[in-house]
Amino acid sequence: MTDQMQELPAEQPLGQLEKVAYFHGAMPTGVTVSHEGRVFVNYPKWGDDVEYSVAEVVDGKAGAYPNQEINRSDPDNPAGTLISVQSVVVDPANRLWILDTGRPLFQPAEHGGPKLVCVDLAIDTVVKTLLFPKDVALSTSYLNDVRFDLRRGQEGIAYLTDSSDQGPNGIVVVDLATGESWRRLHDHPSTKAEELSDFVPVVEGRPVLERQPDGSAGPAIAMGSDGIAISSDGGRLYYCPLASRRLYSVATDALVDRSLDDVAVAATVTEEGDKGGAGDGLESDAAGYVYATNYEHNAVLRWASGSDGAWETVTHDTRLLWPDTLSLARDGYLYVIANQLHRQSDYQNGEDLRVKPYTLFRIRVDAEPVLLR
């Protein structure tokens, strides 16, 4: 047998990924699944030709949701149209919430753009829109992902991450009944991207850095608090900066208590340790596990929250090129978007190296989602 024919040892996949849908147009970031199994995705406006920012996937095909009209951005009506959606999440009451950054091409946010939009899935109609004041959604804010606890207050509480790479990071808390919102852990160290001296992301075997004309390198990925998940009992909120391998949690009682100052809230923060690699998507299940995407190792891992146990691999597959958002559905499947985010031209010296299609996968984990209602 010649050297050319010799079969050599190679990296092996782990876990059985199933393809749900391919995307041949704009790059998706978020995914969520309704209690009946309806699948929704979103497309932020980062430079691709985005025909609609939110879609429902039916028989493997994506179409504008809840309609094409609301997906036509109107600068004269930013509160009534979708500007640039980063995340979609079905809450414990089976309503779809759309998290609009209001920042196409990362332009400064203007009032009315950043918002939470609630869609009643029974009638496919927007029933509530919550806007953020300028001192909550700052001009530099990039509201990234959201989780819900409907047991608190009259209609529930939402928790959001601000992952901005241009300004302060933190957690945003929203009272769903009144629409009132406030910032917590404002620019707290746990919400910040790590410095290049402490963290260099490696994807596909290459450091992801921004090369300077003088030959030096800087951090290409500098986003802060990104991934978010809520504990099975609702007592802790987990979050992670995009540019970090660390996981953190904070007491939700402290986040919602307006009488506490920032120091008191920060005193409830726990560093949960190294999660085995950097990632942005977090999810949790009713048994107490926290799931995390891992863009450095094309993987999804999980950890028994509150334990001293090690992270375990749920799936590892070379097709998981930048696993982004996670969504645990009631059918026992964990859904994950692979969107090659790191291959965008911003991170590749001006050359777009993404190869279509992008893919929505799922893997059976036989777990129940957290439904706090």
XYZ file of C-alpha atoms in Angstrom:
373
model
C 0.000 0.000 0.000
C 1.449 3.369 -1.030
C 1.615 6.362 1.278
C -1.066 8.038 -0.855
C -3.461 5.171 -0.132
C -2.648 4.785 3.543
C -5.668 5.507 5.736
C -4.480 7.585 8.650
C -6.090 8.174 12.033
C -8.459 11.141 11.957
C -10.674 13.085 14.289
C -13.887 11.213 15.091
C -17.361 12.710 15.525
C -19.385 12.159 18.693
C -23.169 12.152 18.869
C -25.662 11.772 16.036
C -26.438 15.131 14.451
C -29.616 15.317 12.387
C -30.106 17.937 9.686
C -33.262 20.016 10.118
C -32.782 22.706 7.464
C -30.248 24.254 5.118
C -29.988 28.009 4.535
C -28.643 29.208 1.190
C -29.226 32.946 1.685
C -28.452 35.179 4.651
C -26.623 33.833 7.688
C -28.929 32.821 10.580
C -27.966 33.172 14.237
C -30.919 32.175 16.409
C -33.320 29.243 16.612
C -36.239 28.336 18.847
C -38.911 25.643 18.856
C -42.517 25.970 20.013
C -44.214 23.476 22.304
C -45.866 21.900 19.249
C -42.599 21.665 17.331
C -42.765 24.754 15.120
C -39.247 25.995 14.282
C -38.286 29.664 14.028
C -34.972 31.272 13.049
C -33.649 34.807 12.642
C -31.151 36.705 10.549
C -29.373 39.837 11.850
C -28.410 42.481 9.325
C -24.645 42.287 9.409
C -24.043 42.785 5.686
C -25.846 39.875 4.019
C -28.907 40.514 1.874
C -31.583 39.873 4.518
C -35.010 39.446 2.946
C -36.659 38.962 6.342
C -35.176 39.060 9.823
C -37.464 36.386 11.343
C -38.650 33.207 9.636
C -40.571 30.029 10.329
C -39.062 26.836 8.943
C -41.701 24.559 7.415
C -40.665 21.324 5.667
C -37.078 22.564 5.605
C -37.968 25.883 3.954
C -37.816 29.302 5.651
C -40.432 31.999 5.120
C -41.052 35.434 6.631
C -42.746 35.397 10.053
C -45.170 36.541 11.323
C -45.524 38.335 7.992
C -43.439 40.075 5.383
C -44.768 43.521 6.264
C -43.279 43.664 9.779
C -39.993 42.394 8.329
C -39.701 45.480 6.108
C -37.619 47.850 8.222
C -39.081 51.337 8.309
C -36.761 54.053 9.667
C -39.838 56.203 10.262
C -41.452 53.418 12.314
C -38.632 51.557 14.090
C -40.908 50.453 16.929
C -43.413 48.869 14.551
C -41.043 47.019 12.240
C -38.164 44.597 12.694
C -34.800 46.317 12.265
C -32.147 43.629 12.895
C -33.118 40.597 14.952
C -30.452 38.722 16.893
C -32.548 36.176 18.785
C -35.930 34.428 18.856
C -37.114 32.529 21.947
C -40.339 30.680 22.753
C -41.266 31.331 26.389
C -42.820 28.882 28.910
C -46.312 30.057 27.855
C -45.574 29.093 24.238
C -45.304 32.649 22.934
C -42.590 33.697 20.511
C -40.434 36.619 21.642
C -38.347 38.452 19.060
C -35.273 40.317 20.322
C -34.497 43.178 17.954
C -31.109 44.843 18.413
C -32.170 47.866 16.381
C -28.605 47.986 15.065
C -28.255 47.031 11.389
C -24.586 46.935 10.418
C -23.899 47.749 14.100
C -24.970 51.354 13.616
C -25.770 53.246 16.843
C -29.089 52.201 18.336
C -31.927 54.704 18.295
C -34.980 54.625 20.535
C -37.647 52.312 19.146
C -35.157 50.009 17.436
C -34.056 47.854 20.403
C -37.167 45.997 21.560
C -38.842 42.770 22.616
C -41.754 41.757 20.412
C -44.238 39.092 21.539
C -46.108 36.982 18.986
C -49.138 34.872 19.934
C -48.439 31.617 18.098
C -52.104 30.618 18.201
C -53.011 33.506 15.900
C -49.565 34.405 14.467
C -50.016 38.013 15.533
C -47.908 40.521 17.467
C -49.628 41.134 20.799
C -47.026 43.155 22.691
C -43.988 45.306 21.962
C -41.670 46.407 24.752
C -39.266 49.257 24.029
C -36.119 50.021 25.989
C -35.298 53.525 27.245
C -32.014 55.072 26.164
C -30.405 54.516 29.561
C -31.086 50.744 29.283
C -30.476 50.068 25.600
C -27.536 52.392 25.107
C -26.528 53.613 21.668
C -23.719 51.041 21.830
C -25.817 48.189 23.276
C -26.178 44.933 21.390
C -29.000 43.021 23.064
C -28.153 39.437 22.277
C -30.288 36.720 23.899
C -33.148 36.348 26.392
C -34.621 33.940 28.963
C -37.892 34.041 30.914
C -39.344 33.356 34.346
C -43.110 33.857 34.152
C -43.636 33.175 37.869
C -42.277 36.562 38.948
C -44.510 39.608 39.116
C -47.851 39.861 37.345
C -46.736 38.542 33.956
C -43.141 37.468 34.399
C -39.581 38.691 34.045
C -37.188 38.547 31.098
C -33.395 38.570 31.366
C -31.241 39.712 28.449
C -27.531 39.949 27.727
C -25.819 43.035 26.300
C -22.844 41.730 24.320
C -21.640 45.056 22.887
C -18.061 45.238 21.650
C -18.266 49.038 21.522
C -19.519 49.970 24.979
C -20.621 48.710 28.393
C -21.842 45.145 28.815
C -24.285 43.776 31.342
C -27.627 42.097 32.014
C -30.946 43.788 31.238
C -34.035 42.897 33.290
C -37.565 43.484 31.982
C -40.910 43.420 33.785
C -43.210 41.925 31.143
C -46.360 43.416 32.687
C -45.248 47.042 32.877
C -42.507 47.045 30.245
C -40.155 48.653 32.761
C -36.530 47.617 32.309
C -33.209 48.210 34.048
C -29.534 47.305 33.741
C -27.670 45.035 36.137
C -23.970 44.125 36.367
C -23.328 47.197 34.240
C -19.813 46.692 32.839
C -19.054 44.212 35.606
C -15.831 42.257 34.874
C -17.788 39.010 34.510
C -19.728 40.493 31.584
C -16.644 41.724 29.719
C -14.608 40.173 26.926
C -11.249 38.949 28.146
C -8.080 40.748 27.102
C -5.915 39.306 24.348
C -3.232 38.557 26.921
C -5.619 36.143 28.636
C -7.717 34.778 25.782
C -6.940 33.987 22.139
C -9.797 32.138 20.394
C -8.717 29.310 18.111
C -11.141 28.115 15.436
C -10.347 25.538 12.755
C -6.835 25.427 14.161
C -6.181 29.137 13.610
C -6.140 32.048 16.055
C -8.995 34.447 15.275
C -7.202 37.800 15.375
C -7.439 41.131 13.645
C -4.204 41.709 11.778
C -2.942 45.304 11.787
C -1.033 46.996 8.922
C 2.094 47.148 11.082
C 2.020 43.374 11.531
C 0.662 43.405 15.058
C -2.534 41.612 16.050
C -5.549 42.597 18.082
C -8.671 40.806 19.252
C -11.093 40.213 16.365
C -13.799 38.940 18.699
C -14.383 41.330 21.596
C -18.035 40.784 22.515
C -19.021 40.532 26.154
C -21.982 38.817 27.874
C -23.638 36.782 25.131
C -24.926 33.338 26.039
C -27.640 33.100 28.701
C -29.519 30.309 30.497
C -31.688 30.077 33.583
C -31.410 27.392 36.245
C -34.117 24.774 36.553
C -35.461 26.410 39.733
C -35.071 29.947 38.403
C -32.683 30.923 41.187
C -29.556 31.511 39.101
C -28.947 33.127 35.749
C -25.979 31.772 33.796
C -24.112 33.881 31.244
C -20.829 33.944 29.354
C -18.883 36.523 27.358
C -18.289 35.544 23.744
C -14.579 36.240 24.128
C -13.968 33.980 27.118
C -13.947 30.342 28.176
C -15.479 31.166 31.560
C -19.040 30.665 32.770
C -20.665 32.897 35.388
C -23.928 32.979 37.299
C -25.815 35.549 39.349
C -28.759 35.335 41.753
C -32.018 36.230 40.013
C -33.450 37.531 43.316
C -30.747 40.185 43.244
C -31.350 41.048 39.588
C -35.035 41.796 40.153
C -34.718 43.564 43.509
C -34.651 47.259 42.623
C -33.703 48.197 46.205
C -30.254 46.600 45.841
C -27.339 48.593 44.537
C -24.805 47.344 42.002
C -22.361 46.246 44.682
C -24.973 44.046 46.358
C -25.972 42.459 43.049
C -22.338 41.836 42.101
C -21.782 40.112 45.444
C -24.052 37.289 44.233
C -21.958 36.578 41.119
C -20.232 33.194 41.019
C -17.480 32.231 38.604
C -18.479 28.723 37.584
C -15.146 27.914 35.979
C -13.767 27.000 32.581
C -16.354 25.433 30.281
C -13.853 23.734 27.999
C -13.750 26.344 25.273
C -15.313 29.577 24.115
C -18.872 29.800 22.863
C -21.939 31.989 22.740
C -25.015 29.765 23.005
C -26.219 28.580 26.425
C -29.255 26.473 27.338
C -30.527 24.590 30.386
C -32.810 21.668 31.151
C -35.228 20.691 33.894
C -32.736 18.205 35.360
C -30.261 20.988 36.156
C -27.828 20.685 33.254
C -26.356 23.728 31.519
C -25.484 23.292 27.827
C -22.897 25.397 26.019
C -21.804 25.702 22.426
C -18.073 25.490 21.854
C -16.909 27.219 18.685
C -13.282 26.309 19.307
C -13.980 22.564 19.182
C -17.049 22.281 16.904
C -18.992 20.936 19.837
C -21.806 21.244 22.345
C -21.010 20.391 25.973
C -23.050 20.149 29.167
C -22.441 20.404 32.894
C -24.484 19.492 35.955
C -24.991 22.958 37.400
C -23.814 23.512 40.950
C -21.654 20.392 40.904
C -17.920 19.871 40.913
C -18.281 17.525 37.966
C -16.546 17.942 34.642
C -18.144 19.137 31.439
C -19.161 16.309 29.122
C -19.482 16.380 25.348
C -22.990 16.118 23.926
C -21.831 16.255 20.324
C -18.641 16.977 18.425
C -18.687 17.168 14.642
C -16.520 19.023 12.129
C -19.742 20.231 10.445
C -20.506 22.279 13.556
C -18.637 25.264 12.160
C -19.336 27.903 14.781
C -22.303 26.419 16.665
C -24.272 29.495 17.658
C -27.658 29.400 19.399
C -29.088 26.437 21.322
C -32.761 25.609 21.851
C -34.007 22.638 23.863
C -37.424 21.535 22.626
C -40.144 19.517 24.312
C -39.488 16.652 21.872
C -36.207 15.913 23.683
C -34.029 17.348 20.917
C -31.435 20.072 21.306
C -31.405 22.338 18.235
C -28.271 24.209 17.173
C -27.394 26.614 14.337
C -23.991 26.247 12.628
C -23.341 29.481 10.759
C -19.569 29.829 10.147
C -19.575 33.198 11.894
C -15.778 33.187 12.208
C -15.404 32.906 8.426
C -16.961 36.332 7.830
C -14.741 38.854 6.102
C -14.408 40.920 9.297
C -12.411 38.074 10.823
C -10.595 36.912 7.679
C -8.613 39.922 6.483
C -11.500 41.164 4.356
C -12.210 37.862 2.576
C -15.552 36.126 3.096
C -14.721 32.436 3.548
C -18.216 31.210 4.396
C -19.444 28.311 2.277
C -23.191 27.876 1.939
C -25.392 26.314 3.061
C -25.580 27.170 6.748
C -27.226 24.388 8.707
C -29.719 23.862 11.485
C -29.007 20.596 13.295
C -30.604 18.775 16.179
C -29.413 16.015 18.509
C -31.487 13.917 20.867
C -30.631 14.529 24.515
C -33.853 13.167 26.076
C -34.168 16.176 28.376
C -37.027 18.491 29.292
C -36.713 22.267 28.861
C -36.967 24.652 31.785
C -40.541 25.986 31.898
C -40.893 28.523 34.704
C -44.588 29.475 34.720
